[in-house]
């Protein structure tokens, strides 16, 4: 095989390698994307559970306050019944004072209860709202994840195809070029090629001699960067 054929083969390989890198990056990013969405769902569910616990706590407090109002109301009735049978003025005044204190306590508790009921209502609305939001998000995540899984399967199929094409191309390279390519592919994790732009190798940012750049532009010769060893191509500006 002459050098030019080798060059064409390398160009085809460089395109496959670039595609492979893109696909590898996609395949690596997709599971993280799925996980991120699942985590977001978990966080929102946790917020909702937390709010549910707050509501339960408020309901317990409500029952406690209601029981307290009942107790005090019974106490008040008892004091009032006792008023019928008091013998002395002192006893009467003392009972009246108890009645006054108890009524104030009932009134205070009822105020707290009213405030608490408003709080319960607000929490309940907030829970309903969040629950709806969570359901919407869950549907969205399910859809997005299904789509991402389908994309991942597609990427995996494409990767196999690219891999097969590479396997077919590599043996057609001349032995030294092939050996160089395989080494570079491993060393630079698939980046065996570099573009030369403005006379600079974009793999290592070292200047390429003008003579080499001119040859690259004519596309007639196979070169490797003297600094990083990558096969280099020139991109002629449009
Ligand atoms: Zn270089």
PDB file of N, CA and C in Angstrom, residues 19-21 23-24 27 154-164:
ATOM      1  N   UNK A  19     -15.803   9.937  16.097  1.00  0.00           N
ATOM      2  CA  UNK A  19     -17.171   9.478  16.333  1.00  0.00           C
ATOM      3  C   UNK A  19     -17.225   8.577  17.565  1.00  0.00           C
ATOM      4  N   UNK A  20     -16.210   7.728  17.664  1.00  0.00           N
ATOM      5  CA  UNK A  20     -16.154   6.822  18.817  1.00  0.00           C
ATOM      6  C   UNK A  20     -16.028   7.616  20.122  1.00  0.00           C
ATOM      7  N   UNK A  21     -15.234   8.672  20.089  1.00  0.00           N
ATOM      8  CA  UNK A  21     -15.074   9.477  21.302  1.00  0.00           C
ATOM      9  C   UNK A  21     -16.379  10.167  21.686  1.00  0.00           C
ATOM     10  N   UNK A  23     -19.372   9.104  20.941  1.00  0.00           N
ATOM     11  CA  UNK A  23     -20.303   8.067  21.416  1.00  0.00           C
ATOM     12  C   UNK A  23     -19.930   7.596  22.815  1.00  0.00           C
ATOM     13  N   UNK A  24     -18.621   7.447  23.047  1.00  0.00           N
ATOM     14  CA  UNK A  24     -18.168   7.046  24.390  1.00  0.00           C
ATOM     15  C   UNK A  24     -18.609   8.078  25.429  1.00  0.00           C
ATOM     16  N   UNK A  27     -22.304   7.724  25.978  1.00  0.00           N
ATOM     17  CA  UNK A  27     -22.596   6.508  26.755  1.00  0.00           C
ATOM     18  C   UNK A  27     -22.223   6.704  28.216  1.00  0.00           C
ATOM     19  N   UNK A 154     -29.209   2.993  21.403  1.00  0.00           N
ATOM     20  CA  UNK A 154     -28.826   3.426  20.056  1.00  0.00           C
ATOM     21  C   UNK A 154     -27.322   3.716  19.990  1.00  0.00           C
ATOM     22  N   UNK A 155     -26.834   4.419  21.002  1.00  0.00           N
ATOM     23  CA  UNK A 155     -25.402   4.739  21.071  1.00  0.00           C
ATOM     24  C   UNK A 155     -24.577   3.452  21.114  1.00  0.00           C
ATOM     25  N   UNK A 156     -25.059   2.481  21.874  1.00  0.00           N
ATOM     26  CA  UNK A 156     -24.311   1.227  21.989  1.00  0.00           C
ATOM     27  C   UNK A 156     -24.248   0.482  20.642  1.00  0.00           C
ATOM     28  N   UNK A 157     -25.368   0.524  19.922  1.00  0.00           N
ATOM     29  CA  UNK A 157     -25.390  -0.097  18.591  1.00  0.00           C
ATOM     30  C   UNK A 157     -24.401   0.623  17.671  1.00  0.00           C
ATOM     31  N   UNK A 158     -24.443   1.952  17.706  1.00  0.00           N
ATOM     32  CA  UNK A 158     -23.528   2.733  16.859  1.00  0.00           C
ATOM     33  C   UNK A 158     -22.075   2.479  17.211  1.00  0.00           C
ATOM     34  N   UNK A 159     -21.816   2.329  18.524  1.00  0.00           N
ATOM     35  CA  UNK A 159     -20.445   2.054  18.963  1.00  0.00           C
ATOM     36  C   UNK A 159     -19.934   0.738  18.388  1.00  0.00           C
ATOM     37  N   UNK A 160     -20.810  -0.254  18.386  1.00  0.00           N
ATOM     38  CA  UNK A 160     -20.425  -1.557  17.830  1.00  0.00           C
ATOM     39  C   UNK A 160     -20.103  -1.402  16.340  1.00  0.00           C
ATOM     40  N   UNK A 161     -20.932  -0.638  15.644  1.00  0.00           N
ATOM     41  CA  UNK A 161     -20.712  -0.418  14.213  1.00  0.00           C
ATOM     42  C   UNK A 161     -19.379   0.280  13.953  1.00  0.00           C
ATOM     43  N   UNK A 162     -19.141   1.343  14.729  1.00  0.00           N
ATOM     44  CA  UNK A 162     -17.891   2.094  14.581  1.00  0.00           C
ATOM     45  C   UNK A 162     -16.697   1.187  14.863  1.00  0.00           C
ATOM     46  N   UNK A 163     -16.847   0.402  15.899  1.00  0.00           N
ATOM     47  CA  UNK A 163     -15.784  -0.517  16.300  1.00  0.00           C
ATOM     48  C   UNK A 163     -15.478  -1.519  15.171  1.00  0.00           C
ATOM     49  N   UNK A 164     -16.544  -2.023  14.566  1.00  0.00           N
ATOM     50  CA  UNK A 164     -16.367  -2.985  13.479  1.00  0.00           C
ATOM     51  C   UNK A 164     -15.645  -2.347  12.292  1.00  0.00           C
TER      52      UNK A 164
END
